[in-house]
Short mmCIF file of C-alpha atoms in Angstrom, two decimals:
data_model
loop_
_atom_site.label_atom_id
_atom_site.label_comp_id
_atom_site.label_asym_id
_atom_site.label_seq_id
_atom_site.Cartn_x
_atom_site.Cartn_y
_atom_site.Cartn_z
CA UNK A 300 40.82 31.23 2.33
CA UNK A 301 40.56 29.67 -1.12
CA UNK A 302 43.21 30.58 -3.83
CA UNK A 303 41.38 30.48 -7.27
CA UNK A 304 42.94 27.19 -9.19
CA UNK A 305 43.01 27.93 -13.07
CA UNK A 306 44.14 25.81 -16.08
CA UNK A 307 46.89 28.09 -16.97
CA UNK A 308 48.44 27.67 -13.12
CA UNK A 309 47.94 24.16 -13.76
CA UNK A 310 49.89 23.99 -16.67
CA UNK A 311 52.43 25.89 -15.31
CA UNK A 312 52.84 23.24 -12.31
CA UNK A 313 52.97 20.65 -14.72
CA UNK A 314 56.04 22.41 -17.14
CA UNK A 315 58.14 23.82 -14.09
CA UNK A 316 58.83 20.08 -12.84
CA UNK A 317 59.25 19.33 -16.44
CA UNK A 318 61.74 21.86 -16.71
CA UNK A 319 63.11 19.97 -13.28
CA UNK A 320 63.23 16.62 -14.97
CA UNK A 321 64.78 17.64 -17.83
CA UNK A 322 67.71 19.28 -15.66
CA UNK A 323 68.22 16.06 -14.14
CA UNK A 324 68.39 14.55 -17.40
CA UNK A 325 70.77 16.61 -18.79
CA UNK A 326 73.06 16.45 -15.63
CA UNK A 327 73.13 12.59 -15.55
CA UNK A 328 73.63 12.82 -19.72
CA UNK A 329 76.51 15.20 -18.88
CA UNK A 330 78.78 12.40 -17.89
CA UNK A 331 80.18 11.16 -21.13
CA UNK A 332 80.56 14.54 -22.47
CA UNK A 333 82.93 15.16 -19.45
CA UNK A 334 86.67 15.03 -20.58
CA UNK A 335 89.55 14.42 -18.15
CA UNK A 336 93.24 14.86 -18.86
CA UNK A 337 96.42 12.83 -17.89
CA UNK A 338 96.20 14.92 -14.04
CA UNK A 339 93.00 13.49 -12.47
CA UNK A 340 91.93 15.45 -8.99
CA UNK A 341 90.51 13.05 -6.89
CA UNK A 342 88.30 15.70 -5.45
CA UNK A 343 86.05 15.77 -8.41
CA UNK A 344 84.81 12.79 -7.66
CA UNK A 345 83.90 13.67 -4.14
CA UNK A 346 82.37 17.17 -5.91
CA UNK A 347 80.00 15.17 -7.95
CA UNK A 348 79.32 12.80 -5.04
CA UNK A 349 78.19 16.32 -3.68
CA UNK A 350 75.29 16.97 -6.12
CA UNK A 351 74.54 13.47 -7.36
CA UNK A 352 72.96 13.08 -3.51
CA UNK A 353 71.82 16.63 -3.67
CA UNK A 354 70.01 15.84 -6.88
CA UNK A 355 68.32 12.61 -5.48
CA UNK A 356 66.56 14.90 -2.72
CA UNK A 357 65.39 16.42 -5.88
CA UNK A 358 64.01 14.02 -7.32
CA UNK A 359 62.49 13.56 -3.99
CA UNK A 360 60.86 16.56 -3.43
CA UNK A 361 59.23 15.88 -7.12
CA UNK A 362 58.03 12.65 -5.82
CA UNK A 363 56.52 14.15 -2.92
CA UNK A 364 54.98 16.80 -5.03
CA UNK A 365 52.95 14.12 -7.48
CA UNK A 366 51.83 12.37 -4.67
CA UNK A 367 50.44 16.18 -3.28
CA UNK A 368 52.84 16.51 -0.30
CA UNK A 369 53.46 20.24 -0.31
CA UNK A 370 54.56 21.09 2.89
CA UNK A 371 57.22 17.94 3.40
CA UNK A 372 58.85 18.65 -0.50
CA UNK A 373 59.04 22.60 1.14
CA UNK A 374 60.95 21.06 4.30
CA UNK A 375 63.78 19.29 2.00
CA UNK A 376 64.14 21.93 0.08
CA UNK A 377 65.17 23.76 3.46
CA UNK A 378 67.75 21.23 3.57
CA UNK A 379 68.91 21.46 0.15
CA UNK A 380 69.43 25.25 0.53
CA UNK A 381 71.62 25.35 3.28
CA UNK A 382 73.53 22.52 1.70
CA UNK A 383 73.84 24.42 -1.30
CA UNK A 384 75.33 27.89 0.96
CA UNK A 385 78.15 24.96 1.36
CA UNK A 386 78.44 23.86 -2.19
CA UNK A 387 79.15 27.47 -3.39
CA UNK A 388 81.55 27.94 -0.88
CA UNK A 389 83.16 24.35 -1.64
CA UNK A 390 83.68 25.70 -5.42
CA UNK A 391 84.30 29.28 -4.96
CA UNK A 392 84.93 30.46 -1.38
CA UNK A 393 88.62 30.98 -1.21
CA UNK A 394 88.44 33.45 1.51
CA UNK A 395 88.07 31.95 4.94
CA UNK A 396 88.21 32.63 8.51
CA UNK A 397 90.23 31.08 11.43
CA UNK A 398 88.83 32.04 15.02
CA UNK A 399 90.71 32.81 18.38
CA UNK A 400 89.12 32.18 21.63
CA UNK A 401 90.39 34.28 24.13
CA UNK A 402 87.21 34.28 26.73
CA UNK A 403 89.72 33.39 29.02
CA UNK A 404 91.10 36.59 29.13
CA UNK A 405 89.97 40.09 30.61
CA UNK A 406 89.45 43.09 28.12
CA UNK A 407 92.53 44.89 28.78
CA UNK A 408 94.66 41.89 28.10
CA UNK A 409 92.29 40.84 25.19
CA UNK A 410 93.08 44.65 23.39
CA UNK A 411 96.89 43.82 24.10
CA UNK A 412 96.81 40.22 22.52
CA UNK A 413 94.44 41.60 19.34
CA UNK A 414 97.23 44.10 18.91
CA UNK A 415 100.04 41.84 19.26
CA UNK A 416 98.12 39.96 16.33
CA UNK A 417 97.47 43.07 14.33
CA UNK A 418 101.30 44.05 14.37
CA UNK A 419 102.14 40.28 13.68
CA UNK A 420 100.11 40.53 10.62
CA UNK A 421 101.24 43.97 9.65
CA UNK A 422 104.71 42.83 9.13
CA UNK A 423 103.82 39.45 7.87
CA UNK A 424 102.26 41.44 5.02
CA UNK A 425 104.98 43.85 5.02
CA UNK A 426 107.28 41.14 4.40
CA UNK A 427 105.32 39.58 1.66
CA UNK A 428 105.20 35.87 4.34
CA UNK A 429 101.56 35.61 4.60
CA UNK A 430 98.11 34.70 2.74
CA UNK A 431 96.58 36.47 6.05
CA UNK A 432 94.35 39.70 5.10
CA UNK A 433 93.17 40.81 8.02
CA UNK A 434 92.88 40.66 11.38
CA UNK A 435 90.21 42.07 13.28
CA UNK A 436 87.49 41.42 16.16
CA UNK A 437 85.41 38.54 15.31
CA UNK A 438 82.02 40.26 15.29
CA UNK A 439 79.09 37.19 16.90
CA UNK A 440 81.37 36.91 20.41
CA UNK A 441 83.17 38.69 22.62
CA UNK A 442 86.77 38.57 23.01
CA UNK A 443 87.18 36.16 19.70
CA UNK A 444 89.99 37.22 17.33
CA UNK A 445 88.93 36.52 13.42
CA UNK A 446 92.12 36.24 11.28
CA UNK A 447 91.10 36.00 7.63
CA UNK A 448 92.72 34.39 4.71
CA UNK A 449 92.84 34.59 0.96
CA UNK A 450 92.95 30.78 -0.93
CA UNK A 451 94.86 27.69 -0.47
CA UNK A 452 97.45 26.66 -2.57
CA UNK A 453 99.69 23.09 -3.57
CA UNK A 454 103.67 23.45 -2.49
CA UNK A 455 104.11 24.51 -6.52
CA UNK A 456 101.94 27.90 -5.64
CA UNK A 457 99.10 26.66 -8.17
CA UNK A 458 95.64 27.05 -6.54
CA UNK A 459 93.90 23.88 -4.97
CA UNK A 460 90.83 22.57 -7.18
CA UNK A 461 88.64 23.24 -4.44
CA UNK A 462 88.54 25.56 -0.92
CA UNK A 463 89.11 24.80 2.52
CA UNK A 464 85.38 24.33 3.19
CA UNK A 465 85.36 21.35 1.48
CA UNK A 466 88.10 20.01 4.08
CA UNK A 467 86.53 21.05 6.73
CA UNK A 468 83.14 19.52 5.79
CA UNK A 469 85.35 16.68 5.17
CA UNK A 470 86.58 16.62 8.57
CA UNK A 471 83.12 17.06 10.34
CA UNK A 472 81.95 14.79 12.94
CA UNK A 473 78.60 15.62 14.45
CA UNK A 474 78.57 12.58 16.61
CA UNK A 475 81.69 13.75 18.11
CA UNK A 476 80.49 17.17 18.28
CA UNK A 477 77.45 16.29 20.32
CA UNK A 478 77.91 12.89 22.39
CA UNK A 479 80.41 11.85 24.67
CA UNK A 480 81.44 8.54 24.43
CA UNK A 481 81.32 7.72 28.47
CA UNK A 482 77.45 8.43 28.45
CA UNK A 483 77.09 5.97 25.79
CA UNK A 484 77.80 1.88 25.48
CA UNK A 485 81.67 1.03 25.74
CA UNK A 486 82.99 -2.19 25.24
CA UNK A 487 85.31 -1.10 28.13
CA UNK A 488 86.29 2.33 29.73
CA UNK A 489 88.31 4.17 27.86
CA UNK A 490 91.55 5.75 29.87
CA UNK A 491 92.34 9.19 31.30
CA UNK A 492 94.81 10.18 28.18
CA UNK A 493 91.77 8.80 25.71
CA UNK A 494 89.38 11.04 27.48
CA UNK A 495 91.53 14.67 27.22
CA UNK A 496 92.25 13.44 23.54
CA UNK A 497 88.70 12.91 22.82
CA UNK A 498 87.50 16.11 24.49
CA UNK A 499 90.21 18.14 22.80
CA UNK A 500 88.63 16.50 19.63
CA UNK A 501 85.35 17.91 20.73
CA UNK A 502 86.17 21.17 21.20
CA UNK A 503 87.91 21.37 17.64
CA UNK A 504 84.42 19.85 16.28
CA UNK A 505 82.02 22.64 18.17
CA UNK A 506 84.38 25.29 16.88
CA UNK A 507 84.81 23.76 13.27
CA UNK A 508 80.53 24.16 13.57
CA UNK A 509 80.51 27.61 15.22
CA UNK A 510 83.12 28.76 12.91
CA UNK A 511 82.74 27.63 9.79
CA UNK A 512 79.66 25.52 9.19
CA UNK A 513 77.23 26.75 11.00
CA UNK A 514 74.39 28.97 9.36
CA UNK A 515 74.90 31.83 10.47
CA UNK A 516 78.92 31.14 9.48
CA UNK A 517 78.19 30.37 6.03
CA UNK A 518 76.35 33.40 5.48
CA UNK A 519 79.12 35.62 6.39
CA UNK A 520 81.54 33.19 4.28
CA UNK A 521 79.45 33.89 1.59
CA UNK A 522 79.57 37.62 2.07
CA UNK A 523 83.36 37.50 2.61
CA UNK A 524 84.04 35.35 -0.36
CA UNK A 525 81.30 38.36 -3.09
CA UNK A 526 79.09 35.16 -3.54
CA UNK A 527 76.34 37.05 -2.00
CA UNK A 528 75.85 40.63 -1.27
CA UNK A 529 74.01 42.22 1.86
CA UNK A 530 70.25 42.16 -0.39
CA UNK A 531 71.09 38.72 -1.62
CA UNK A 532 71.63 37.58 1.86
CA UNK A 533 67.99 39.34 3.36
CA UNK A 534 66.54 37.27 0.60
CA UNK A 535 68.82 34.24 1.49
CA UNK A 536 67.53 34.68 4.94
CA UNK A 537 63.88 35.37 4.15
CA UNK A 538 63.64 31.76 2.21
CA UNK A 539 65.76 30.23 4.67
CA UNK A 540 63.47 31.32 7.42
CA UNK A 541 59.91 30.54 5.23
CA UNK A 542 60.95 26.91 4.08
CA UNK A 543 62.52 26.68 8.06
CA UNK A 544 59.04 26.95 8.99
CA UNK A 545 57.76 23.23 7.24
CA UNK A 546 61.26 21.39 8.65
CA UNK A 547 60.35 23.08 12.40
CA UNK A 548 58.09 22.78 14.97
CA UNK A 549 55.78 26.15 14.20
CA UNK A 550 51.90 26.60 14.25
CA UNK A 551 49.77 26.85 11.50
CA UNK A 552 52.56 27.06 8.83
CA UNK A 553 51.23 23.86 6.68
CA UNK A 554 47.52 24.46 7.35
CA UNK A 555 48.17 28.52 5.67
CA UNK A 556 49.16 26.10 2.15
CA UNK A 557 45.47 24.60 2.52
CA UNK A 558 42.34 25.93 1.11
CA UNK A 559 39.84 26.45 3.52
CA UNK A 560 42.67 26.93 5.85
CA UNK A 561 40.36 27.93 8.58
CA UNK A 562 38.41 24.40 8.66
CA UNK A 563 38.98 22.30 11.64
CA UNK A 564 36.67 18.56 11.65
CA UNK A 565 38.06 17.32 15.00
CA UNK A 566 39.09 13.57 13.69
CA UNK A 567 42.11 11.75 13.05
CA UNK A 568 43.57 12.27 9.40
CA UNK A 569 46.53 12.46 7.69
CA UNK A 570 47.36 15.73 7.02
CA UNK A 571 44.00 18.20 6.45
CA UNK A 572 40.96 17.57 4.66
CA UNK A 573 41.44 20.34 2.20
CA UNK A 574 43.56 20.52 -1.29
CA UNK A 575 46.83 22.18 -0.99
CA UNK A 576 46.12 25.30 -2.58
CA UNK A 577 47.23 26.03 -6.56
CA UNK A 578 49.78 28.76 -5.76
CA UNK A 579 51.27 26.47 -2.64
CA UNK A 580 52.11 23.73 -5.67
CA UNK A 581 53.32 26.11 -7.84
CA UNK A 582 55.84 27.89 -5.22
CA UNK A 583 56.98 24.13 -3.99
CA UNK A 584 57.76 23.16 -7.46
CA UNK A 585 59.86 26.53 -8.00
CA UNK A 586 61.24 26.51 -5.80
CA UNK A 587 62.79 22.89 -6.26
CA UNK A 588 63.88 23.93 -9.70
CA UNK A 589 65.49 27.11 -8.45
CA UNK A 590 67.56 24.60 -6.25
CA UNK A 591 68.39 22.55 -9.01
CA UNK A 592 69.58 25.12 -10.80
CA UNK A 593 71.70 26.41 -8.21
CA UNK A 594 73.57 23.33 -7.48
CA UNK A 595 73.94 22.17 -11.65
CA UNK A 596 74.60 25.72 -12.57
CA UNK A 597 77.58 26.08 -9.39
CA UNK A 598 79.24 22.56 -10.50
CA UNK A 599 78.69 23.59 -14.25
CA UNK A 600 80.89 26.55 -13.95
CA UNK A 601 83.02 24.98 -11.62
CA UNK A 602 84.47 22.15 -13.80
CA UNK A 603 84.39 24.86 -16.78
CA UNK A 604 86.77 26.96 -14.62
CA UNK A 605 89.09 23.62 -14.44
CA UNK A 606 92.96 24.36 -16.06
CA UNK A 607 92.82 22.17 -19.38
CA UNK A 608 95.66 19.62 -17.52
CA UNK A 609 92.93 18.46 -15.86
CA UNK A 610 89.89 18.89 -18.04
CA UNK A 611 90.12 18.94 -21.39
CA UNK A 612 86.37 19.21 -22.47
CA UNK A 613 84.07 20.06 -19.69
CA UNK A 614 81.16 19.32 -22.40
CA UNK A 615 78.50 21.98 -20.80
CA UNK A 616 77.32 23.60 -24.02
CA UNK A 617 73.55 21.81 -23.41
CA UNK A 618 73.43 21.97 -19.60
CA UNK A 619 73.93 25.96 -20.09
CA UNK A 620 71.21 25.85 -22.67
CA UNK A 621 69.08 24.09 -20.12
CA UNK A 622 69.74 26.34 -17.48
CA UNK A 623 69.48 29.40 -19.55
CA UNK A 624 65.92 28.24 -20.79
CA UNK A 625 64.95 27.42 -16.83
CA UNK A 626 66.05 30.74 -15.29
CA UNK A 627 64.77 32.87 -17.87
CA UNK A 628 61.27 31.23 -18.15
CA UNK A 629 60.64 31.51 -14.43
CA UNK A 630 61.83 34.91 -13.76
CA UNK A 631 58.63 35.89 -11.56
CA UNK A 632 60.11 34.56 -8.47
CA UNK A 633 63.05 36.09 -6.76
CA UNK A 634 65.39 33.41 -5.63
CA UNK A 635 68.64 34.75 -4.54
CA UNK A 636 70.96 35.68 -7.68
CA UNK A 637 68.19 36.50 -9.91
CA UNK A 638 66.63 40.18 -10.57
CA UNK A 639 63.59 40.90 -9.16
CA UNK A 640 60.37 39.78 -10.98
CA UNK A 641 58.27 42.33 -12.92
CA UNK A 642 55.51 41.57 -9.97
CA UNK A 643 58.40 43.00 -7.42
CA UNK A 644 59.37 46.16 -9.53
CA UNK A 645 55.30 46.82 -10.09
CA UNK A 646 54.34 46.63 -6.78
CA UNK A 647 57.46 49.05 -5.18
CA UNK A 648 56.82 51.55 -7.92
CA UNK A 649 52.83 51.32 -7.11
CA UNK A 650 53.79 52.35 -3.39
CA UNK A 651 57.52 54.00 -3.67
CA UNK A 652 57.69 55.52 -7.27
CA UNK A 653 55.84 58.91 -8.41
CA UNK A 654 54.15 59.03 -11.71
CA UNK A 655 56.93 61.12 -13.46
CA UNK A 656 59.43 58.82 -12.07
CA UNK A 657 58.15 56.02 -13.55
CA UNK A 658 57.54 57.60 -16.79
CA UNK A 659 60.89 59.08 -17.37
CA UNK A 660 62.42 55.67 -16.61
CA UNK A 661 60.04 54.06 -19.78
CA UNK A 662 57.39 52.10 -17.28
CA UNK A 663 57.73 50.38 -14.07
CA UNK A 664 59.92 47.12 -15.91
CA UNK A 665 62.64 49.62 -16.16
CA UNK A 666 62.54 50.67 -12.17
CA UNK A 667 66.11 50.63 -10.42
CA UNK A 668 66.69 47.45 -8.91
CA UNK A 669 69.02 48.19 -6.33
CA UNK A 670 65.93 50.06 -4.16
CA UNK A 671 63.06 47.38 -4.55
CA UNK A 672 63.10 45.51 -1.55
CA UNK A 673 62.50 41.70 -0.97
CA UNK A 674 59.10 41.32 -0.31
CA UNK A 675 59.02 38.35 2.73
CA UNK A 676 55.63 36.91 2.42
CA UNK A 677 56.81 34.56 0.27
CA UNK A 678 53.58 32.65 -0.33
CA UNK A 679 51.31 35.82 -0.49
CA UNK A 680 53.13 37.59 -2.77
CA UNK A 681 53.71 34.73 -5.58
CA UNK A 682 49.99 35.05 -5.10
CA UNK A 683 49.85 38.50 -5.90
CA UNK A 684 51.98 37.94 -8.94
CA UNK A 685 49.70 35.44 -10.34
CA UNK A 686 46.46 38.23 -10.15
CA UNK A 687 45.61 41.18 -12.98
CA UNK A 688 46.30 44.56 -11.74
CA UNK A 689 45.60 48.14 -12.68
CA UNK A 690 47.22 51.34 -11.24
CA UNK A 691 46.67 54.90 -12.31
CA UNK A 692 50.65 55.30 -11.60
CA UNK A 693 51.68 52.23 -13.27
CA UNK A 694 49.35 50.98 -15.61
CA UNK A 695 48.36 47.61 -16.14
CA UNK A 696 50.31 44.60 -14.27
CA UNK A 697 49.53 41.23 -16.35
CA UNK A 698 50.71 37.86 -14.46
CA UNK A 699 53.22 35.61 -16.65
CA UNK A 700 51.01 33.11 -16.52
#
């Protein structure tokens, strides 16, 4: 199949990673405008180490994209997106959850010891002792108890400048997580007390992973903490899943960005003998802004929530210009905080909406949000945004670019 490649598309290519470059521009140029008072949290500068390597990948995926490599700039942005479901929650996820094992036990004693814990809690709250909010079944495993908390706070009561998930990505070892040290090199053998202390280690790792920073963890962190609600996270999953399928073995996922995706020549290449097509460049380099967006526009309003002891200025008057200009001029494609495009609301009231409904609500652009569903052909339906179309029901649909 060949997507039809116009000059206006091509343009729009070309001012989208503009728009890109120009974020990154203003986020480096952000630095001097960035006032700190006599209190200095040390975190910040691990915050900013955050995004500055964030932001690299970027600029990486822009590289990639000059030099035509669709499908790899798709695959990092996979990996920017999941690192940004830990960014938000770094900056604003205050509510977490600590989870109890207790496999070990049968169900009868399990109920007893979850309502031991309840009753613990109960009067913990009663007494006004606790930042515990609930305490409940922990819902991905059987016989797990999920206690969950409400913010973290200095000896003096004030809030910490950031959440425990930035600790406990802090504190993540993979390597320890996943490799033993006896099936690996050792200048000598380690003894019997080393060996309990390093599997004990282990085990805290896995569940620090399972718990907490795993993807399926963050999601429901992010749903705990209001970040996302239960639509924003069937889109969260929907991208997740689509850019998953360029940073994954799959079939046939980088061929369907080709033209002529159906063309096979039997000889050894690199990559396919067909262009990427138009609307595959275009939803790469979107979808790289979208991502920059997300992380400048989280650490934006994180600094500008700062108290003034510790910033005085947090000098983000033209970053939220540039950010404003970005999300507003690429509004056709639903990203996960956005609304959904006028493409979106045209095509559920084309199938969903009656005539008179769409006519007492002043047109299709004016269709209620909250029942247009996310439409998970990502590719295909960016596609169908960028096409004329005429309904008796809804009138004319013409693309935004």
């Amino acid at each position: 199949m060949r997507f039809p490649s116009t000059p206006q598309i091509e343009q729009e290519i070309a001012r989208v990673r503009s728009l890109t470059r120009d974020l990154l521009a203003g986020y480096v140029a952000w630095g001097p405008e960035l006032k700190y008072g006599d209190t200095y949290q040390a975190v910040y500068g691990d915050v900013f180490d955050f995004v500055n390597f964030r932001m690299e990948s970027v600029e990486s995926c822009l590289t990639l994209l000059d030099d035509s490599k669709v499908s790899d700039s798709l695959a990092l942005c996979r990996s920017l997106l999941e690192n940004y479901m830990v960014f938000a929650l770094i900056c604003r996820g205050r509510k977490y959850v600590m989870v109890q094992d207790l496999t070990s036990l049968d169900t009868e004693k399990f109920k007893e010891e979850l309502a031991k814990a309840e009753a613990a809690w109960q009067k913990s709250a009663t007494d006004g002792t606790t930042s515990l909010i609930a305490v409940r079944k922990y819902p991905d495993a059987n016989r797990h108890i999920e206690y969950v908390y409400d913010d973290i706070r200095f000896d003096d009561g004030e809030p910490a400048p950031v959440s425990i998930y930035y600790f406990h990505l802090d504190e993540f070892n993979p390597e320890a997580m996943r490799l033993k040290d006896e099936d690996y090199f050792e200048y000598y053998p380690m003894p019997p007390d080393v060996r309990r202390s390093d599997a004990k280690y282990r085990r805290e790792q896995l569940a620090r992973y399972r718990y907490i920073l795993s993807y399926d963890s963050l999601k429901r962190s992010l749903h705990l903490n209001g970040l996302l609600d239960r639509a924003a996270l069937l889109r969260l999953e929907a991208h997740y899943t689509f850019l998953g399928q360029y940073l994954h073995p799959t079939k046939g996922a980088m061929r369907r960005l080709r033209n002529d995706d159906n063309w096979y020549d039997g000889r050894p290449q690199i990559g396919m003998d067909r262009s990427y097509r138009q609307s595959a460049e275009l939803l790469a380099s979107v979808y790289v802004l979208q991502l920059a967006i997300s992380f400048i526009e989280e650490i934006v309003n994180y600094f500008d929530a700062q108290p003034k002891r510790d910033v005085v200025f947090s000098g983000t008057t033209h970053l939220h210009e540039l950010l404003d200009d970005a999300k507003s001029s690429t509004s056709y494609f639903w990203f996960l905080t956005n609304e959904p495009s006028e493409w979106d609301r045209y095509n559920w009231c084309v199938h969903f909406a009656s005539k008179e409904d769409i006519e007492s609500w002043g047109g299709y652009l004016n269709s209620p949000t909250e029942d247009i569903k996310f439409n998970k052909s990502i590719l295909g339906n960016l596609e169908s945004a960028l096409r004329r179309v005429s309904n008796v029901k809804a009138g004319d649909y013409i693309p935004p670019i």
